[in-house]
Amino acid sequence: MISCLIIDDEPLALELMVDNVSRVSFLRLEGTCNNVIEAMTIMNEKQIDLIFLDIEMPSVNGITFLKTQKVSPMVIITTAYEKYALDGFELDVIDYLLKPIGFERFLKAVSKAAEYQCQQTNQSGNNGIKYLFVKSEHRIVKITISEIRYIESMKDYVKIYIGEKPIYSIMSMKKLEEILPSNEFARVHRSFIVSLSHIDFVGKSKIVMESASIPVSNYYRESFLKLLKNE
């Protein structure tokens, strides 16, 4: 779950953002405010993972606010002006949304935030991540890591096998390989990543798990066997 804060001095824009947030299952709205002074109070009281930040506001504008933050949550800029785009990306914002903001564009931006959060958790040395978010058929789907049996690449998309029905996503195998815990998942073929916990047995050139038979290529075989032996 991503806890978020909306900072915007336009009532209609604020109302639209609240509605957008309510439509995404992995977002939790912790508060709204119309200036950065109020925002700083909320941030001191609550854990905020993501800020939706307007730029032109009374007292202190959004860019100035970002520059004063030593440690900042993820930020998605929401503004009616294109001229701040360079400033925003120099400050490493997740995305830059131009008003009026449609839901599809909003969903794309928060998907980036969810993916970034997942990557940061993994890169921080925590190989025990519990879940990840993937975009699938115009939705963002939360996937529990332990339920993934294997992943198959189908050129332009991947099939993530969970239970009986796979989940289709446009994420790349390389990106999934970076996100998934390296001590729990292994690339065994150009087209396959497998969960070690779901393997029944390993043959000379294949892996068998439940009703699936996964090929193991010569290129990946040595590193895969080393992982199995904890070398």
Short mmCIF file of C-alpha atoms in Angstrom, two decimals:
data_model
loop_
_atom_site.label_atom_id
_atom_site.label_comp_id
_atom_site.label_asym_id
_atom_site.label_seq_id
_atom_site.Cartn_x
_atom_site.Cartn_y
_atom_site.Cartn_z
CA MET A 1 0.00 0.00 0.00
CA ILE A 2 1.28 3.47 -0.93
CA SER A 3 0.30 6.26 1.46
CA CYS A 4 -0.17 9.55 -0.36
CA LEU A 5 -0.75 13.25 0.16
CA ILE A 6 -2.34 15.71 -2.30
CA ILE A 7 -1.15 19.34 -2.28
CA ASP A 8 -3.19 21.64 -4.53
CA ASP A 9 -4.83 25.04 -4.02
CA GLU A 10 -7.46 24.53 -6.75
CA PRO A 11 -10.62 22.96 -5.24
CA LEU A 12 -11.78 21.29 -8.47
CA ALA A 13 -8.33 19.85 -9.23
CA LEU A 14 -8.08 18.62 -5.65
CA GLU A 15 -11.48 16.96 -5.87
CA LEU A 16 -10.50 15.20 -9.11
CA MET A 17 -7.26 13.88 -7.60
CA VAL A 18 -9.10 12.57 -4.54
CA ASP A 19 -11.46 10.70 -6.87
CA ASN A 20 -8.55 9.27 -8.90
CA VAL A 21 -6.78 8.06 -5.77
CA SER A 22 -9.97 6.37 -4.52
CA ARG A 23 -10.13 4.31 -7.71
CA VAL A 24 -6.71 2.69 -7.23
CA SER A 25 -6.62 -0.16 -4.73
CA PHE A 26 -2.95 0.20 -3.73
CA LEU A 27 -3.19 3.92 -2.86
CA ARG A 28 -4.22 5.16 0.58
CA LEU A 29 -5.00 8.86 0.95
CA GLU A 30 -3.51 10.25 4.17
CA GLY A 31 -4.53 13.85 3.63
CA THR A 32 -5.14 16.85 1.37
CA CYS A 33 -3.99 20.46 1.73
CA ASN A 34 -3.86 23.65 -0.32
CA ASN A 35 -0.36 24.84 0.60
CA VAL A 36 3.04 23.41 1.52
CA ILE A 37 2.92 24.72 5.10
CA GLU A 38 -0.04 22.45 5.84
CA ALA A 39 1.71 19.66 3.93
CA MET A 40 4.80 19.84 6.14
CA THR A 41 2.63 19.48 9.24
CA ILE A 42 0.99 16.34 7.85
CA MET A 43 4.36 14.92 6.77
CA ASN A 44 5.70 15.38 10.30
CA GLU A 45 2.75 13.48 11.73
CA LYS A 46 2.31 10.68 9.19
CA GLN A 47 4.36 8.40 6.99
CA ILE A 48 3.90 9.67 3.42
CA ASP A 49 5.22 7.59 0.49
CA LEU A 50 3.92 9.67 -2.41
CA ILE A 51 3.02 13.35 -2.90
CA PHE A 52 0.83 14.71 -5.69
CA LEU A 53 2.23 18.23 -5.90
CA ASP A 54 0.85 21.32 -7.61
CA ILE A 55 3.45 23.98 -8.52
CA GLU A 56 1.89 27.45 -8.48
CA MET A 57 0.48 27.91 -5.00
CA PRO A 58 0.38 30.80 -2.50
CA SER A 59 3.28 31.39 -0.12
CA VAL A 60 5.74 28.75 -1.38
CA ASN A 61 5.56 27.09 -4.80
CA GLY A 62 5.99 23.38 -5.34
CA ILE A 63 9.49 23.51 -6.85
CA THR A 64 10.84 25.58 -3.96
CA PHE A 65 9.24 23.15 -1.54
CA LEU A 66 10.95 20.18 -3.22
CA LYS A 67 14.36 21.88 -3.14
CA THR A 68 14.11 22.41 0.62
CA GLN A 69 13.39 18.75 1.40
CA LYS A 70 16.47 16.78 2.47
CA VAL A 71 14.58 13.51 2.36
CA SER A 72 11.53 13.59 0.16
CA PRO A 73 8.83 10.98 -0.58
CA MET A 74 8.14 10.05 -4.18
CA VAL A 75 6.63 13.01 -6.03
CA ILE A 76 4.24 13.27 -8.98
CA ILE A 77 3.88 16.86 -10.16
CA THR A 78 0.39 17.98 -11.17
CA THR A 79 0.26 21.36 -12.92
CA ALA A 80 -1.31 23.29 -15.77
CA TYR A 81 2.09 24.57 -16.93
CA GLU A 82 4.67 22.77 -19.07
CA LYS A 83 7.45 25.22 -18.17
CA TYR A 84 8.28 23.42 -14.90
CA ALA A 85 8.93 20.03 -16.50
CA LEU A 86 12.73 20.39 -16.58
CA ASP A 87 12.84 21.55 -12.96
CA GLY A 88 10.72 18.60 -11.96
CA PHE A 89 12.81 15.94 -13.64
CA GLU A 90 16.04 17.48 -12.35
CA LEU A 91 14.57 16.87 -8.89
CA ASP A 92 13.90 13.20 -9.79
CA VAL A 93 10.12 13.28 -9.67
CA ILE A 94 8.30 10.08 -10.62
CA ASP A 95 6.15 11.76 -13.27
CA TYR A 96 4.83 15.12 -14.50
CA LEU A 97 1.09 15.37 -15.14
CA LEU A 98 -0.50 18.24 -17.03
CA LYS A 99 -3.99 19.34 -16.01
CA PRO A 100 -6.67 18.38 -16.75
CA ILE A 101 -5.53 14.89 -15.75
CA GLY A 102 -7.38 11.87 -17.17
CA PHE A 103 -7.58 8.68 -15.15
CA GLU A 104 -5.58 6.57 -17.66
CA ARG A 105 -2.67 9.01 -17.49
CA PHE A 106 -2.98 9.13 -13.70
CA LEU A 107 -2.90 5.33 -13.54
CA LYS A 108 0.25 5.22 -15.64
CA ALA A 109 1.97 7.65 -13.27
CA VAL A 110 1.06 5.82 -10.06
CA SER A 111 2.10 2.54 -11.69
CA LYS A 112 5.58 4.02 -12.05
CA ALA A 113 5.50 4.93 -8.37
CA ALA A 114 4.50 1.40 -7.36
CA GLU A 115 7.24 -0.11 -9.52
CA TYR A 116 9.82 2.32 -8.14
CA GLN A 117 8.81 1.53 -4.56
CA CYS A 118 9.16 -2.19 -5.24
CA GLN A 119 12.62 -1.72 -6.80
CA GLN A 120 13.81 0.39 -3.88
CA THR A 121 12.68 -2.24 -1.40
CA ASN A 122 14.60 -4.91 -3.28
CA GLN A 123 17.74 -2.81 -3.79
CA SER A 124 17.88 -1.84 -0.12
CA GLY A 125 19.00 -5.38 0.63
CA ASN A 126 15.60 -6.69 1.55
CA ASN A 127 15.26 -9.87 -0.49
CA GLY A 128 12.04 -10.68 1.33
CA ILE A 129 9.63 -8.45 -0.59
CA LYS A 130 6.08 -9.72 -0.21
CA TYR A 131 4.39 -8.44 -3.35
CA LEU A 132 4.72 -6.41 -6.54
CA PHE A 133 2.37 -4.38 -8.72
CA VAL A 134 2.07 -4.98 -12.47
CA LYS A 135 -0.03 -3.37 -15.16
CA SER A 136 -2.39 -5.90 -16.73
CA GLU A 137 -5.25 -5.18 -19.13
CA HIS A 138 -5.73 -1.52 -18.10
CA ARG A 139 -5.54 -2.39 -14.39
CA ILE A 140 -2.83 -2.44 -11.75
CA VAL A 141 -2.72 -5.90 -10.20
CA LYS A 142 -1.12 -6.71 -6.84
CA ILE A 143 0.72 -10.04 -7.00
CA THR A 144 1.91 -11.92 -3.91
CA ILE A 145 5.49 -13.03 -4.60
CA SER A 146 5.12 -16.43 -2.94
CA GLU A 147 2.24 -17.34 -5.27
CA ILE A 148 4.27 -16.91 -8.48
CA ARG A 149 5.20 -20.31 -9.94
CA TYR A 150 6.98 -19.15 -13.06
CA ILE A 151 7.06 -16.38 -15.66
CA GLU A 152 7.11 -16.88 -19.40
CA SER A 153 8.17 -14.29 -21.97
CA MET A 154 5.95 -14.00 -25.05
CA LYS A 155 7.97 -11.43 -27.03
CA ASP A 156 5.88 -8.28 -26.40
CA TYR A 157 4.53 -9.27 -22.99
CA VAL A 158 4.98 -11.75 -20.15
CA LYS A 159 2.70 -14.36 -18.59
CA ILE A 160 2.96 -14.57 -14.80
CA TYR A 161 1.63 -17.94 -13.67
CA ILE A 162 -0.33 -17.83 -10.44
CA GLY A 163 -2.88 -20.52 -9.74
CA GLU A 164 -4.70 -21.74 -12.83
CA LYS A 165 -4.92 -18.53 -14.87
CA PRO A 166 -1.81 -16.48 -15.84
CA ILE A 167 -1.62 -12.71 -15.51
CA TYR A 168 -0.53 -10.89 -18.68
CA SER A 169 1.71 -7.84 -18.38
CA ILE A 170 3.92 -5.72 -20.66
CA MET A 171 6.77 -5.73 -18.11
CA SER A 172 10.08 -7.02 -19.48
CA MET A 173 11.85 -10.14 -18.23
CA LYS A 174 14.88 -8.01 -17.39
CA LYS A 175 12.80 -5.71 -15.18
CA LEU A 176 11.16 -8.64 -13.40
CA GLU A 177 14.52 -10.29 -12.89
CA GLU A 178 15.74 -7.09 -11.17
CA ILE A 179 12.67 -6.79 -8.94
CA LEU A 180 12.16 -10.40 -7.83
CA PRO A 181 14.24 -11.70 -4.87
CA SER A 182 17.40 -13.23 -6.34
CA ASN A 183 17.49 -15.97 -3.71
CA GLU A 184 13.96 -17.13 -4.54
CA PHE A 185 13.76 -16.83 -8.34
CA ALA A 186 16.09 -17.92 -11.13
CA ARG A 187 16.35 -17.20 -14.84
CA VAL A 188 16.67 -20.63 -16.43
CA HIS A 189 15.99 -19.77 -20.05
CA ARG A 190 15.70 -16.73 -22.27
CA SER A 191 11.94 -17.09 -21.94
CA PHE A 192 11.52 -18.37 -18.36
CA ILE A 193 12.00 -17.29 -14.75
CA VAL A 194 11.07 -19.87 -12.12
CA SER A 195 10.28 -19.82 -8.41
CA LEU A 196 12.62 -22.21 -6.57
CA SER A 197 9.98 -23.03 -3.96
CA HIS A 198 7.59 -24.39 -6.60
CA ILE A 199 10.05 -26.78 -8.27
CA ASP A 200 9.21 -30.49 -7.90
CA PHE A 201 12.40 -31.82 -9.51
CA VAL A 202 15.16 -30.82 -11.93
CA GLY A 203 16.12 -32.98 -14.88
CA LYS A 204 19.05 -32.71 -17.26
CA SER A 205 17.44 -30.02 -19.40
CA LYS A 206 14.12 -29.25 -17.78
CA ILE A 207 12.35 -28.32 -14.56
CA VAL A 208 9.07 -29.92 -13.55
CA MET A 209 6.60 -28.08 -11.33
CA GLU A 210 3.00 -29.17 -10.85
CA SER A 211 1.60 -29.44 -14.39
CA ALA A 212 4.39 -27.49 -16.14
CA SER A 213 7.66 -28.53 -17.74
CA ILE A 214 10.15 -25.65 -18.05
CA PRO A 215 13.23 -25.88 -20.32
CA VAL A 216 16.65 -25.07 -18.88
CA SER A 217 19.06 -23.64 -21.47
CA ASN A 218 22.80 -24.31 -21.46
CA TYR A 219 23.46 -20.60 -21.03
CA TYR A 220 21.63 -20.39 -17.69
CA ARG A 221 22.16 -23.96 -16.42
CA GLU A 222 25.42 -23.41 -14.50
CA SER A 223 24.25 -20.32 -12.58
CA PHE A 224 20.91 -22.01 -11.85
CA LEU A 225 22.57 -25.12 -10.40
CA LYS A 226 24.87 -22.96 -8.26
CA LEU A 227 21.82 -21.19 -6.86
CA LEU A 228 20.20 -24.53 -6.02
CA LYS A 229 23.37 -25.62 -4.19
CA ASN A 230 23.63 -22.24 -2.41
CA GLU A 231 27.08 -21.65 -3.90
#
